[in-house]
Short mmCIF file of C-alpha atoms and ligand atoms in Angstrom, two decimals:
data_model
loop_
_atom_site.label_atom_id
_atom_site.label_comp_id
_atom_site.label_asym_id
_atom_site.label_seq_id
_atom_site.Cartn_x
_atom_site.Cartn_y
_atom_site.Cartn_z
CA UNK E 1 -9.68 4.90 -19.62
CA UNK E 2 -9.39 4.22 -17.05
CA UNK E 3 -5.99 3.54 -14.57
CA UNK E 4 -5.77 -0.23 -14.39
CA UNK E 5 -3.88 -1.36 -11.78
CA UNK E 6 -2.61 -4.22 -9.12
CA UNK E 7 -2.55 -3.82 -6.03
CA UNK E 8 -0.42 -6.19 -3.64
CA UNK E 9 -0.80 -5.85 -0.56
CA UNK E 10 -1.42 -6.97 3.74
CA UNK E 11 -4.63 -5.66 4.57
CA UNK E 12 -3.95 -4.28 8.05
CA UNK E 13 -6.18 -1.39 8.60
CA UNK E 14 -4.88 1.46 6.18
CA UNK E 15 -4.47 -1.41 3.79
CA UNK E 16 -7.52 -1.38 4.38
CA UNK E 17 -8.36 2.30 3.12
CA UNK E 18 -6.28 1.89 -0.04
CA UNK E 19 -8.46 -0.48 -0.85
CA UNK E 20 -11.38 0.98 -0.36
CA UNK E 21 -10.56 4.51 -2.21
CA UNK E 22 -9.24 2.77 -4.89
CA UNK E 23 -12.95 0.07 -4.89
CA UNK E 24 -14.67 3.38 -4.85
CA UNK E 25 -13.34 5.57 -7.67
CA UNK E 26 -13.83 5.79 -11.47
CA UNK E 27 -9.90 6.63 -12.22
CA UNK E 28 -9.18 3.13 -11.08
CA UNK E 29 -9.72 -0.10 -12.84
CA UNK E 30 -8.71 -3.03 -9.73
CA UNK E 31 -8.00 -5.99 -12.35
CA UNK E 32 -6.80 -7.33 -9.06
CA UNK E 33 -5.51 -8.38 -5.83
CA UNK E 34 -2.78 -10.00 -4.07
CA UNK E 35 -1.68 -10.80 -1.03
CA UNK E 36 1.25 -11.24 1.51
CA UNK E 37 2.43 -12.26 4.61
CA UNK E 38 2.71 -8.39 7.22
CA UNK E 39 1.24 -7.25 8.81
CA UNK E 40 -0.49 -10.37 10.02
CA UNK E 41 -0.09 -13.94 8.91
CA UNK E 42 -1.10 -15.38 4.60
CA UNK E 43 -4.56 -16.00 5.56
CA UNK E 44 -5.61 -13.14 6.93
CA UNK E 45 -4.45 -11.08 4.76
CA UNK E 46 -5.96 -13.31 1.31
CA UNK E 47 -9.12 -13.31 3.83
CA UNK E 48 -9.60 -9.58 4.40
CA UNK E 49 -9.29 -8.76 0.50
CA UNK E 50 -12.54 -11.50 0.16
CA UNK E 51 -14.26 -9.45 2.96
CA UNK E 52 -13.23 -5.84 0.93
CA UNK E 53 -14.78 -6.69 -2.95
CA UNK E 54 -18.01 -8.35 -1.34
CA UNK E 55 -18.71 -6.10 0.66
CA UNK E 56 -18.15 -3.18 -1.74
CA UNK E 57 -20.31 -4.43 -4.14
CA UNK E 58 -17.39 -6.85 -6.49
CA UNK E 59 -16.84 -10.38 -6.01
CA UNK E 60 -15.55 -9.94 -9.59
CA UNK E 61 -12.05 -8.39 -8.72
CA UNK E 62 -9.87 -11.80 -8.43
CA UNK E 63 -8.09 -11.95 -5.18
CA UNK E 64 -4.33 -13.86 -5.66
CA UNK E 65 -2.46 -15.18 -2.54
CA UNK E 66 1.21 -14.74 -2.62
CA UNK E 67 4.03 -15.08 -0.39
CA UNK E 68 3.47 -16.45 2.98
CA UNK E 69 7.36 -14.70 4.26
CA UNK E 70 10.00 -12.79 3.22
CA UNK E 71 12.73 -13.81 0.63
CA UNK E 72 15.44 -14.75 1.84
CA UNK E 73 14.59 -13.87 5.73
CA UNK E 74 12.79 -15.76 8.80
CA UNK E 75 9.17 -15.65 9.42
CA UNK E 76 8.37 -12.07 10.20
CA UNK E 77 6.55 -11.83 13.45
CA UNK E 78 3.64 -9.90 12.43
CA UNK E 79 2.37 -6.28 14.18
CA UNK E 80 -0.89 -7.57 16.54
CA UNK E 81 -0.86 -3.77 18.13
CA UNK E 82 -1.14 -1.81 14.75
CA UNK E 83 -3.46 -3.70 13.33
CA UNK E 84 -5.25 -6.52 15.47
CA UNK E 85 -4.35 -10.25 15.59
CA UNK E 86 -6.35 -10.80 12.50
CA UNK E 87 -5.18 -7.65 10.22
CA UNK E 88 -8.56 -5.89 10.45
CA UNK E 89 -8.30 -4.70 13.87
CA UNK E 90 -8.86 -8.30 15.70
CA UNK E 91 -12.99 -7.13 14.06
CA UNK E 92 -13.02 -10.56 12.12
CA UNK E 93 -16.25 -11.57 14.04
CA UNK E 94 -18.59 -8.38 13.27
CA UNK E 95 -17.69 -8.46 9.59
CA UNK E 96 -19.11 -9.62 6.71
CA UNK E 97 -18.60 -13.13 6.37
CA UNK E 98 -16.02 -13.67 3.77
CA UNK E 99 -17.80 -15.76 1.08
CA UNK E 100 -15.41 -16.11 -2.54
CA UNK E 101 -12.25 -18.20 -2.48
CA UNK E 102 -8.40 -17.19 -4.06
CA UNK E 103 -8.21 -18.34 -7.46
CA UNK E 104 -6.33 -21.14 -7.83
CA UNK E 105 -3.18 -18.90 -9.23
CA UNK E 106 -0.63 -17.70 -7.52
CA UNK E 107 0.18 -13.86 -7.29
CA UNK E 108 3.29 -13.46 -9.25
CA UNK E 109 1.54 -15.37 -11.41
CA UNK E 110 -0.74 -13.59 -11.62
CA UNK E 111 1.08 -11.24 -12.01
CA UNK E 112 2.87 -11.73 -14.59
CA UNK E 113 -0.29 -12.99 -16.82
CA UNK E 114 -2.14 -10.04 -16.29
CA UNK E 115 1.12 -7.07 -16.88
CA UNK E 116 1.90 -9.83 -20.60
CA UNK E 117 -2.12 -9.44 -21.42
CA UNK E 118 -2.21 -5.47 -20.96
CA UNK E 119 0.91 -4.03 -21.76
CA UNK E 120 2.29 -0.53 -21.18
CA UNK E 121 -0.80 -0.71 -19.09
CA UNK E 122 -1.10 -1.27 -15.69
CA UNK E 123 0.53 -0.19 -12.12
CA UNK E 124 1.72 -2.65 -9.80
CA UNK E 125 0.60 -1.18 -5.41
CA UNK E 126 2.35 -2.65 -3.91
CA UNK E 127 1.19 -1.50 0.18
CA UNK E 128 3.27 -4.40 1.28
CA UNK E 129 6.61 -6.29 1.81
CA UNK E 130 7.09 -6.29 -2.08
CA UNK E 131 7.65 -10.43 -2.20
CA UNK E 132 5.08 -10.62 -4.68
CA UNK E 133 7.23 -7.91 -6.47
CA UNK E 134 9.99 -8.98 -6.49
CA UNK E 135 9.88 -13.13 -7.13
CA UNK E 136 7.07 -12.19 -10.33
CA UNK E 137 10.09 -9.89 -11.81
CA UNK E 138 11.84 -12.46 -10.70
CA UNK E 139 9.96 -15.31 -12.44
CA UNK E 140 9.17 -13.02 -15.73
CA UNK E 141 11.66 -10.20 -16.52
CA UNK E 142 9.38 -9.22 -20.35
CA UNK E 143 6.95 -7.58 -17.20
CA UNK E 144 9.44 -5.13 -16.42
CA UNK E 145 9.73 -3.44 -19.49
CA UNK E 146 5.84 -4.00 -19.89
CA UNK E 147 3.92 -2.01 -16.35
CA UNK E 148 3.20 1.24 -16.74
CA UNK E 149 4.95 2.38 -13.45
CA UNK E 150 5.20 0.94 -9.28
CA UNK E 151 3.46 2.59 -6.75
CA UNK E 152 3.69 1.33 -3.65
CA UNK E 153 4.08 2.74 -0.09
CA UNK E 154 7.60 1.66 1.71
CA UNK E 155 10.91 3.52 2.80
CA UNK E 156 11.74 7.28 4.37
CA UNK E 157 13.85 9.64 2.73
CA UNK E 158 15.06 11.60 5.18
CA UNK E 159 13.11 10.84 8.64
CA UNK E 160 14.02 7.42 9.85
CA UNK E 161 12.39 3.40 9.81
CA UNK E 162 9.78 2.91 11.82
CA UNK E 163 9.95 -1.36 11.90
CA UNK E 164 13.40 0.06 12.99
CA UNK E 165 15.63 3.21 13.80
CA UNK E 166 16.96 3.26 9.33
CA UNK E 167 13.79 1.01 8.26
CA UNK E 168 9.88 1.41 7.36
CA UNK E 169 8.09 -2.08 8.17
CA UNK E 170 7.51 -2.96 4.55
CA UNK E 171 10.87 -2.79 3.14
CA UNK E 172 12.36 -3.79 6.85
CA UNK E 173 9.85 -7.27 6.38
CA UNK E 174 11.85 -7.88 3.21
CA UNK E 175 14.30 -5.89 2.04
CA UNK E 176 15.52 -8.17 -0.65
CA UNK E 177 12.38 -8.12 -2.21
CA UNK E 178 13.16 -4.46 -1.73
CA UNK E 179 16.00 -4.15 -3.35
CA UNK E 180 15.22 -6.14 -6.91
CA UNK E 181 11.78 -3.66 -7.38
CA UNK E 182 14.00 -0.78 -6.49
CA UNK E 183 16.46 -1.95 -8.79
CA UNK E 184 14.32 -3.29 -12.34
CA UNK E 185 14.01 -0.51 -14.44
CA UNK E 186 10.46 0.44 -13.37
CA UNK E 187 9.84 3.98 -12.95
CA UNK E 188 9.08 3.79 -10.04
CA UNK E 189 6.68 6.51 -7.55
CA UNK E 190 7.35 5.95 -3.27
CA UNK E 191 4.54 6.91 -1.03
CA UNK E 192 6.66 6.12 2.58
CA UNK E 193 7.07 7.35 5.58
CA UNK E 194 7.86 11.28 4.75
CA UNK E 195 4.97 11.56 3.82
CA UNK E 196 3.26 9.49 6.38
CA UNK E 197 3.94 12.51 8.31
CA UNK E 198 2.08 14.83 6.32
CA UNK E 199 -1.29 13.61 7.40
CA UNK E 200 -2.71 11.37 10.89
CA UNK E 201 -5.80 10.22 10.96
CA UNK E 202 -7.08 11.58 14.59
CA UNK E 203 -10.65 10.14 16.19
CA UNK E 204 -12.52 13.00 14.38
CA UNK E 205 -11.71 10.85 11.40
CA UNK E 206 -13.13 8.14 12.69
CA UNK E 207 -16.16 9.87 13.60
CA UNK E 208 -16.59 11.04 10.04
CA UNK E 209 -16.84 8.34 8.68
CA UNK E 210 -17.98 6.10 10.97
CA UNK E 211 -22.31 7.55 11.48
CA UNK E 212 -21.77 7.29 7.06
CA UNK E 213 -23.45 4.26 7.34
CA UNK E 214 -23.70 2.11 4.51
CA UNK E 215 -21.92 -1.31 4.30
CA UNK E 216 -18.08 0.82 3.57
CA UNK E 217 -18.86 2.97 6.74
CA UNK E 218 -19.95 0.35 8.58
CA UNK E 219 -17.27 -2.33 7.73
CA UNK E 220 -14.67 0.77 8.50
CA UNK E 221 -16.14 1.19 11.79
CA UNK E 222 -15.92 -1.67 13.81
CA UNK E 223 -12.45 -2.06 12.05
CA UNK E 224 -11.33 1.93 12.72
CA UNK E 225 -12.63 1.23 16.00
CA UNK E 226 -9.31 -0.55 16.76
CA UNK E 227 -6.89 2.36 15.10
CA UNK E 228 -9.08 4.69 18.12
CA UNK E 229 -8.23 2.46 21.14
CA UNK E 230 -3.93 2.96 19.37
CA UNK E 231 -4.85 6.37 18.90
CA UNK E 232 -5.79 6.75 23.34
CA UNK E 233 -2.62 4.77 23.81
CA UNK E 234 -0.11 6.20 22.61
CA UNK E 235 -1.38 9.60 22.63
CA UNK E 236 -0.95 10.61 18.75
CA UNK E 237 -3.48 10.08 15.76
CA UNK E 238 -1.66 7.76 12.90
CA UNK E 239 -0.59 7.89 9.61
CA UNK E 240 -2.22 5.55 6.58
CA UNK E 241 1.23 5.47 3.84
CA UNK E 242 -1.08 2.88 1.94
CA UNK E 243 -3.85 5.45 1.38
CA UNK E 244 -1.88 7.58 0.10
CA UNK E 245 -0.37 5.49 -2.38
CA UNK E 246 -4.07 5.02 -4.24
CA UNK E 247 -4.98 8.89 -3.86
CA UNK E 248 -1.77 9.86 -5.64
CA UNK E 249 -2.94 7.39 -8.76
CA UNK E 250 -6.55 9.07 -7.62
CA UNK E 251 -5.39 13.35 -7.64
CA UNK E 252 -1.53 13.09 -8.20
CA UNK E 253 -1.82 17.36 -7.84
CA UNK E 254 -2.72 16.65 -3.77
CA UNK E 255 0.47 16.06 -3.43
CA UNK E 256 3.87 17.06 -3.60
CA UNK E 257 6.80 14.80 -4.63
CA UNK E 258 11.53 15.02 -5.73
CA UNK E 259 13.55 12.55 -7.84
CA UNK E 260 16.10 11.66 -6.22
CA UNK E 261 18.38 8.46 -6.96
CA UNK E 262 17.47 5.84 -4.00
CA UNK E 263 18.93 2.77 -3.06
CA UNK E 264 18.14 0.45 -0.44
CA UNK E 265 20.12 -0.94 2.28
CA UNK E 266 19.81 -4.87 2.33
CA UNK E 267 22.42 -6.44 5.35
CA UNK E 268 22.83 -6.01 9.77
CA UNK E 269 20.72 -2.69 11.82
CA UNK E 270 20.16 -0.99 7.99
CA UNK E 271 18.67 -3.67 6.57
CA UNK E 272 15.65 -2.15 4.19
CA UNK E 273 17.35 2.00 4.86
CA UNK E 274 16.12 3.92 1.43
CA UNK E 275 18.94 5.97 1.48
CA UNK E 276 17.93 9.33 -1.26
CA UNK E 277 21.06 11.06 -2.72
CA UNK E 278 19.19 15.36 -2.17
CA UNK E 279 22.69 16.64 -3.33
CA UNK E 280 21.67 18.78 -5.74
CA UNK E 281 24.87 19.50 -8.21
CA UNK E 282 23.90 20.60 -11.08
CA UNK E 283 24.40 17.01 -12.88
CA UNK E 284 24.90 13.86 -13.25
CA UNK E 285 28.64 13.63 -12.05
CA UNK E 286 27.84 14.38 -8.36
CA UNK E 287 24.38 12.39 -7.87
CA UNK E 288 24.69 8.27 -7.68
CA UNK E 289 24.52 8.30 -12.12
CA UNK E 290 24.47 5.05 -11.65
CA UNK E 291 21.05 4.22 -9.04
CA UNK E 292 17.69 5.39 -10.20
CA UNK E 293 16.01 7.17 -9.01
CA UNK E 294 12.77 6.86 -7.47
CA UNK E 295 9.92 9.72 -7.85
CA UNK E 296 9.79 10.66 -3.71
CA UNK E 297 6.30 11.74 -2.58
CA UNK E 298 7.07 14.59 -0.56
CA UNK E 299 3.89 15.95 1.05
CA UNK E 300 0.11 15.77 0.69
CA UNK E 301 -2.80 18.40 1.05
CA UNK E 302 -4.09 16.27 4.23
CA UNK E 303 -7.67 18.00 4.33
CA UNK E 304 -8.18 17.09 0.36
CA UNK E 305 -7.48 13.00 0.28
CA UNK E 306 -8.88 13.18 3.33
CA UNK E 307 -12.63 14.63 2.05
CA UNK E 308 -11.85 12.79 -1.33
CA UNK E 309 -12.07 9.76 0.46
CA UNK E 310 -15.63 10.82 2.55
CA UNK E 311 -16.76 12.48 -0.32
CA UNK E 312 -16.54 8.35 -2.24
CA UNK E 313 -17.47 6.37 0.96
CA UNK E 314 -20.82 9.09 0.83
CA UNK E 315 -21.78 8.16 -2.82
CA UNK E 316 -21.34 3.94 -2.74
CA UNK E 317 -24.37 2.42 -3.40
CA UNK E 318 -25.94 5.99 -4.79
CA1 LIG D 1 -0.23 -2.25 4.20
#
Protein backbone atom coordinates (compact mmCIF):
# COMPACT_ATOMS: atom_id res chain seq x y z
CA UNK A 1 0.00 0.00 0.00
CA UNK A 2 1.37 3.45 -0.82
CA UNK A 3 2.13 5.72 2.11
CA UNK A 4 -0.64 8.29 2.64
CA UNK A 5 0.64 11.86 2.95
CA UNK A 6 -0.63 15.42 3.18
CA UNK A 7 1.78 18.02 1.81
CA UNK A 8 1.59 21.41 3.53
CA UNK A 9 3.37 23.88 1.31
CA UNK A 10 4.16 27.43 0.19
CA UNK A 11 5.16 26.72 -3.43
CA UNK A 12 7.94 27.84 -4.07
CA UNK A 13 10.63 26.55 -6.47
CA UNK A 14 11.86 23.75 -4.25
CA UNK A 15 8.27 23.00 -3.19
CA UNK A 16 7.51 22.55 -6.89
CA UNK A 17 10.15 19.85 -7.19
CA UNK A 18 8.95 18.18 -4.00
CA UNK A 19 5.30 18.16 -5.07
CA UNK A 20 6.04 16.81 -8.53
CA UNK A 21 8.22 14.05 -7.05
CA UNK A 22 5.38 13.11 -4.70
CA UNK A 23 2.82 13.09 -7.53
CA UNK A 24 5.13 10.94 -9.68
CA UNK A 25 5.88 8.38 -6.97
CA UNK A 26 3.79 5.20 -6.65
CA UNK A 27 5.18 4.81 -3.12
CA UNK A 28 3.10 7.82 -2.05
CA UNK A 29 -0.63 8.55 -2.01
CA UNK A 30 -1.10 12.33 -1.83
CA UNK A 31 -4.40 12.77 0.01
CA UNK A 32 -4.27 16.55 -0.30
CA UNK A 33 -2.15 19.66 -0.49
CA UNK A 34 -2.67 22.38 2.08
CA UNK A 35 -1.23 25.83 1.48
CA UNK A 36 0.34 28.50 3.63
CA UNK A 37 2.08 31.88 3.33
CA UNK A 38 5.85 31.79 3.02
CA UNK A 39 7.81 32.04 -0.20
CA UNK A 40 5.12 34.42 -1.46
CA UNK A 41 1.55 35.09 -0.36
CA UNK A 42 -1.13 32.50 0.39
CA UNK A 43 -3.00 33.16 -2.87
CA UNK A 44 0.13 32.40 -4.92
CA UNK A 45 0.77 29.26 -2.87
CA UNK A 46 -2.75 28.02 -3.59
CA UNK A 47 -2.67 28.89 -7.29
CA UNK A 48 0.69 27.20 -7.76
CA UNK A 49 -0.54 24.04 -6.04
CA UNK A 50 -3.65 24.00 -8.26
CA UNK A 51 -1.53 24.44 -11.39
CA UNK A 52 0.73 21.56 -10.42
CA UNK A 53 -1.98 18.98 -9.75
CA UNK A 54 -3.57 19.93 -13.08
CA UNK A 55 -0.24 19.61 -14.91
CA UNK A 56 0.40 16.21 -13.33
CA UNK A 57 -3.06 15.00 -14.37
CA UNK A 58 -4.26 14.86 -10.76
CA UNK A 59 -6.96 17.56 -10.48
CA UNK A 60 -8.79 15.15 -8.16
CA UNK A 61 -6.35 15.93 -5.33
CA UNK A 62 -7.94 18.44 -2.95
CA UNK A 63 -6.12 21.72 -2.30
CA UNK A 64 -7.08 23.47 0.95
CA UNK A 65 -5.88 26.99 1.71
CA UNK A 66 -4.69 27.83 5.20
CA UNK A 67 -2.85 30.49 7.14
CA UNK A 68 -1.90 33.77 5.49
CA UNK A 69 0.30 34.91 8.39
CA UNK A 70 2.09 33.49 11.43
CA UNK A 71 0.38 32.74 14.75
CA UNK A 72 1.84 35.68 16.66
CA UNK A 73 4.27 37.55 14.45
CA UNK A 74 3.43 40.28 11.96
CA UNK A 75 2.79 39.25 8.35
CA UNK A 76 6.06 38.19 6.77
CA UNK A 77 7.86 39.72 3.83
CA UNK A 78 8.12 37.19 1.01
CA UNK A 79 11.33 36.30 -0.80
CA UNK A 80 10.88 37.44 -4.44
CA UNK A 81 14.58 37.20 -5.22
CA UNK A 82 14.62 33.48 -4.39
CA UNK A 83 11.24 32.24 -5.63
CA UNK A 84 9.91 35.11 -7.78
CA UNK A 85 7.12 37.44 -6.72
CA UNK A 86 4.60 34.77 -7.72
CA UNK A 87 6.37 31.87 -6.01
CA UNK A 88 6.86 30.38 -9.47
CA UNK A 89 10.00 32.13 -10.66
CA UNK A 90 7.94 34.96 -12.21
CA UNK A 91 6.84 32.45 -14.85
CA UNK A 92 3.08 32.52 -14.12
CA UNK A 93 2.28 33.97 -17.53
CA UNK A 94 4.06 31.08 -19.24
CA UNK A 95 2.57 28.34 -17.05
CA UNK A 96 -0.82 26.62 -17.53
CA UNK A 97 -3.73 28.77 -16.35
CA UNK A 98 -5.21 28.03 -12.94
CA UNK A 99 -8.32 25.94 -13.61
CA UNK A 100 -9.43 24.42 -10.34
CA UNK A 101 -10.34 25.94 -7.02
CA UNK A 102 -9.39 25.34 -3.44
CA UNK A 103 -11.93 23.26 -1.56
CA UNK A 104 -14.36 24.94 0.80
CA UNK A 105 -12.51 23.84 3.93
CA UNK A 106 -9.60 25.45 5.75
CA UNK A 107 -6.25 23.67 5.74
CA UNK A 108 -6.23 22.87 9.46
CA UNK A 109 -9.72 21.37 9.24
CA UNK A 110 -8.76 19.35 6.17
CA UNK A 111 -5.76 17.97 8.05
CA UNK A 112 -7.88 17.10 11.09
CA UNK A 113 -10.65 15.41 9.10
CA UNK A 114 -8.22 13.45 6.93
CA UNK A 115 -6.14 12.22 9.86
CA UNK A 116 -9.23 11.23 11.87
CA UNK A 117 -10.56 9.30 8.87
CA UNK A 118 -7.22 7.47 8.44
CA UNK A 119 -5.95 6.92 11.99
CA UNK A 120 -2.31 5.89 12.23
CA UNK A 121 -1.83 6.04 8.47
CA UNK A 122 -1.07 9.62 7.46
CA UNK A 123 2.33 11.28 7.36
CA UNK A 124 2.20 15.09 7.39
CA UNK A 125 4.81 16.69 5.14
CA UNK A 126 5.10 20.40 5.94
CA UNK A 127 7.55 22.12 3.60
CA UNK A 128 6.67 25.73 4.43
CA UNK A 129 6.06 27.63 7.69
CA UNK A 130 4.35 25.10 10.02
CA UNK A 131 1.39 27.30 10.97
CA UNK A 132 -1.34 25.02 9.59
CA UNK A 133 0.03 21.97 11.39
CA UNK A 134 0.22 23.85 14.70
CA UNK A 135 -3.35 25.09 14.27
CA UNK A 136 -4.60 21.58 13.53
CA UNK A 137 -2.82 20.20 16.62
CA UNK A 138 -4.35 22.90 18.81
CA UNK A 139 -7.86 22.63 17.34
CA UNK A 140 -7.99 18.85 17.61
CA UNK A 141 -5.26 17.40 19.88
CA UNK A 142 -6.68 13.92 19.21
CA UNK A 143 -4.85 13.94 15.86
CA UNK A 144 -1.46 13.88 17.59
CA UNK A 145 -1.66 10.18 18.43
CA UNK A 146 -3.24 9.41 15.07
CA UNK A 147 -0.61 11.02 12.82
CA UNK A 148 1.96 8.42 11.78
CA UNK A 149 4.79 10.97 11.57
CA UNK A 150 5.65 14.53 10.62
CA UNK A 151 8.40 14.71 7.99
CA UNK A 152 9.19 18.38 7.66
CA UNK A 153 11.51 20.75 5.89
CA UNK A 154 12.89 23.14 8.44
CA UNK A 155 15.54 23.84 10.98
CA UNK A 156 19.25 23.34 11.12
CA UNK A 157 21.23 21.15 13.50
CA UNK A 158 24.83 22.14 12.85
CA UNK A 159 25.03 24.69 10.04
CA UNK A 160 23.36 27.88 11.29
CA UNK A 161 20.41 29.68 9.74
CA UNK A 162 19.52 31.29 6.42
CA UNK A 163 16.71 33.74 7.23
CA UNK A 164 18.81 34.87 10.19
CA UNK A 165 22.10 33.83 11.73
CA UNK A 166 20.33 31.11 13.71
CA UNK A 167 16.93 30.63 12.05
CA UNK A 168 16.05 28.54 9.01
CA UNK A 169 13.35 30.36 7.01
CA UNK A 170 10.35 28.07 7.56
CA UNK A 171 10.79 28.01 11.31
CA UNK A 172 11.92 31.64 11.46
CA UNK A 173 8.69 32.64 9.68
CA UNK A 174 6.58 31.17 12.48
CA UNK A 175 8.72 30.05 15.43
CA UNK A 176 5.72 29.71 17.75
CA UNK A 177 4.01 27.29 15.39
CA UNK A 178 7.29 25.38 15.13
CA UNK A 179 7.52 25.10 18.90
CA UNK A 180 4.00 23.66 19.08
CA UNK A 181 4.79 21.10 16.38
CA UNK A 182 8.17 20.08 17.82
CA UNK A 183 6.73 19.63 21.31
CA UNK A 184 3.50 17.88 20.27
CA UNK A 185 4.80 14.36 20.83
CA UNK A 186 4.39 12.84 17.35
CA UNK A 187 7.43 11.35 15.60
CA UNK A 188 9.34 14.05 13.70
CA UNK A 189 11.86 13.73 10.89
CA UNK A 190 13.65 16.98 10.09
CA UNK A 191 15.05 17.73 6.62
CA UNK A 192 16.73 21.05 7.27
CA UNK A 193 19.69 23.04 6.11
CA UNK A 194 22.17 20.32 7.06
CA UNK A 195 21.05 18.02 4.27
CA UNK A 196 20.20 20.96 2.00
CA UNK A 197 23.89 21.85 1.96
CA UNK A 198 24.83 18.28 1.03
CA UNK A 199 23.26 18.41 -2.43
CA UNK A 200 22.90 21.56 -4.49
CA UNK A 201 21.43 22.12 -7.92
CA UNK A 202 23.50 23.76 -10.62
CA UNK A 203 22.77 24.73 -14.21
CA UNK A 204 23.51 21.19 -15.44
CA UNK A 205 20.54 19.93 -13.40
CA UNK A 206 18.25 22.54 -14.93
CA UNK A 207 19.52 21.64 -18.41
CA UNK A 208 18.85 17.94 -17.83
CA UNK A 209 15.22 18.59 -16.92
CA UNK A 210 14.65 21.20 -19.61
CA UNK A 211 15.27 18.77 -22.49
CA UNK A 212 12.90 16.03 -21.29
CA UNK A 213 9.90 17.55 -23.05
CA UNK A 214 6.64 16.65 -21.31
CA UNK A 215 4.09 18.79 -19.41
CA UNK A 216 5.87 18.40 -16.06
CA UNK A 217 9.38 19.05 -17.36
CA UNK A 218 8.10 21.99 -19.40
CA UNK A 219 6.52 23.46 -16.27
CA UNK A 220 9.69 22.93 -14.27
CA UNK A 221 11.85 24.38 -17.03
CA UNK A 222 9.94 27.67 -16.99
CA UNK A 223 10.21 28.00 -13.22
CA UNK A 224 13.80 26.78 -12.93
CA UNK A 225 15.01 29.43 -15.39
CA UNK A 226 14.59 31.86 -12.51
CA UNK A 227 16.83 29.64 -10.42
CA UNK A 228 19.40 29.70 -13.20
CA UNK A 229 19.51 33.48 -12.83
CA UNK A 230 20.04 33.05 -9.10
CA UNK A 231 22.88 30.60 -9.65
CA UNK A 232 24.58 33.04 -12.02
CA UNK A 233 23.99 35.99 -9.73
CA UNK A 234 25.36 34.32 -6.62
CA UNK A 235 27.92 32.10 -8.32
CA UNK A 236 26.64 29.13 -6.31
CA UNK A 237 24.35 26.17 -6.97
CA UNK A 238 21.21 26.18 -4.84
CA UNK A 239 19.75 23.73 -2.34
CA UNK A 240 16.33 22.08 -2.56
CA UNK A 241 15.52 20.81 0.92
CA UNK A 242 11.77 20.50 0.30
CA UNK A 243 12.57 17.95 -2.36
CA UNK A 244 14.71 16.08 0.15
CA UNK A 245 11.84 15.82 2.63
CA UNK A 246 9.71 14.05 0.00
CA UNK A 247 12.76 12.15 -1.28
CA UNK A 248 13.23 10.72 2.20
CA UNK A 249 9.71 9.26 2.05
CA UNK A 250 10.33 7.70 -1.34
CA UNK A 251 13.88 6.40 -0.80
CA UNK A 252 14.96 6.60 2.85
CA UNK A 253 17.95 4.35 2.13
CA UNK A 254 19.79 7.18 0.36
CA UNK A 255 19.68 9.44 3.44
CA UNK A 256 21.68 9.46 6.68
CA UNK A 257 19.92 10.46 9.89
CA UNK A 258 20.74 10.89 13.55
CA UNK A 259 18.33 10.95 16.47
CA UNK A 260 18.79 13.86 18.86
CA UNK A 261 16.78 15.88 21.37
CA UNK A 262 15.74 19.13 19.65
CA UNK A 263 13.85 22.23 20.70
CA UNK A 264 12.89 25.49 19.00
CA UNK A 265 13.76 28.99 20.22
CA UNK A 266 10.95 31.52 19.74
CA UNK A 267 12.30 34.90 20.81
CA UNK A 268 14.80 37.56 19.82
CA UNK A 269 17.73 37.03 17.51
CA UNK A 270 17.48 33.25 17.88
CA UNK A 271 13.79 32.99 16.91
CA UNK A 272 13.25 29.86 14.85
CA UNK A 273 16.56 28.29 15.84
CA UNK A 274 16.56 24.53 16.35
CA UNK A 275 18.85 23.57 19.22
CA UNK A 276 20.00 19.96 19.19
CA UNK A 277 21.61 18.20 22.11
CA UNK A 278 24.48 16.25 20.59
CA UNK A 279 26.04 15.14 23.84
CA UNK A 280 26.49 11.40 23.89
CA UNK A 281 26.19 10.45 27.53
CA UNK A 282 25.50 6.78 26.96
CA UNK A 283 22.09 7.35 28.52
CA UNK A 284 19.53 10.05 28.99
CA UNK A 285 20.98 11.61 32.11
CA UNK A 286 23.44 13.88 30.39
CA UNK A 287 21.05 14.79 27.62
CA UNK A 288 17.89 16.80 27.54
CA UNK A 289 15.66 14.06 28.88
CA UNK A 290 12.56 16.25 28.78
CA UNK A 291 13.11 17.47 25.23
CA UNK A 292 11.55 15.30 22.50
CA UNK A 293 13.91 13.55 20.14
CA UNK A 294 13.87 14.32 16.44
CA UNK A 295 15.29 12.27 13.58
CA UNK A 296 17.58 14.77 11.87
CA UNK A 297 18.54 14.12 8.25
CA UNK A 298 22.22 14.95 7.91
CA UNK A 299 23.29 13.63 4.52
CA UNK A 300 21.99 12.40 1.17
CA UNK A 301 23.37 10.64 -1.87
CA UNK A 302 22.54 13.59 -4.11
CA UNK A 303 23.31 11.80 -7.36
CA UNK A 304 20.77 9.11 -6.54
CA UNK A 305 18.08 11.62 -5.55
CA UNK A 306 18.65 13.53 -8.77
CA UNK A 307 18.47 10.31 -10.80
CA UNK A 308 15.26 9.30 -9.02
CA UNK A 309 13.53 12.59 -9.81
CA UNK A 310 14.76 12.85 -13.39
CA UNK A 311 13.80 9.25 -14.19
CA UNK A 312 10.31 9.75 -12.81
CA UNK A 313 9.79 12.95 -14.76
CA UNK A 314 10.90 11.13 -17.92
CA UNK A 315 8.43 8.31 -17.22
CA UNK A 316 5.47 10.70 -16.81
CA UNK A 317 2.66 9.84 -19.21
CA UNK A 318 4.33 6.64 -20.45
CA1 LIG B 1 8.70 25.54 0.93
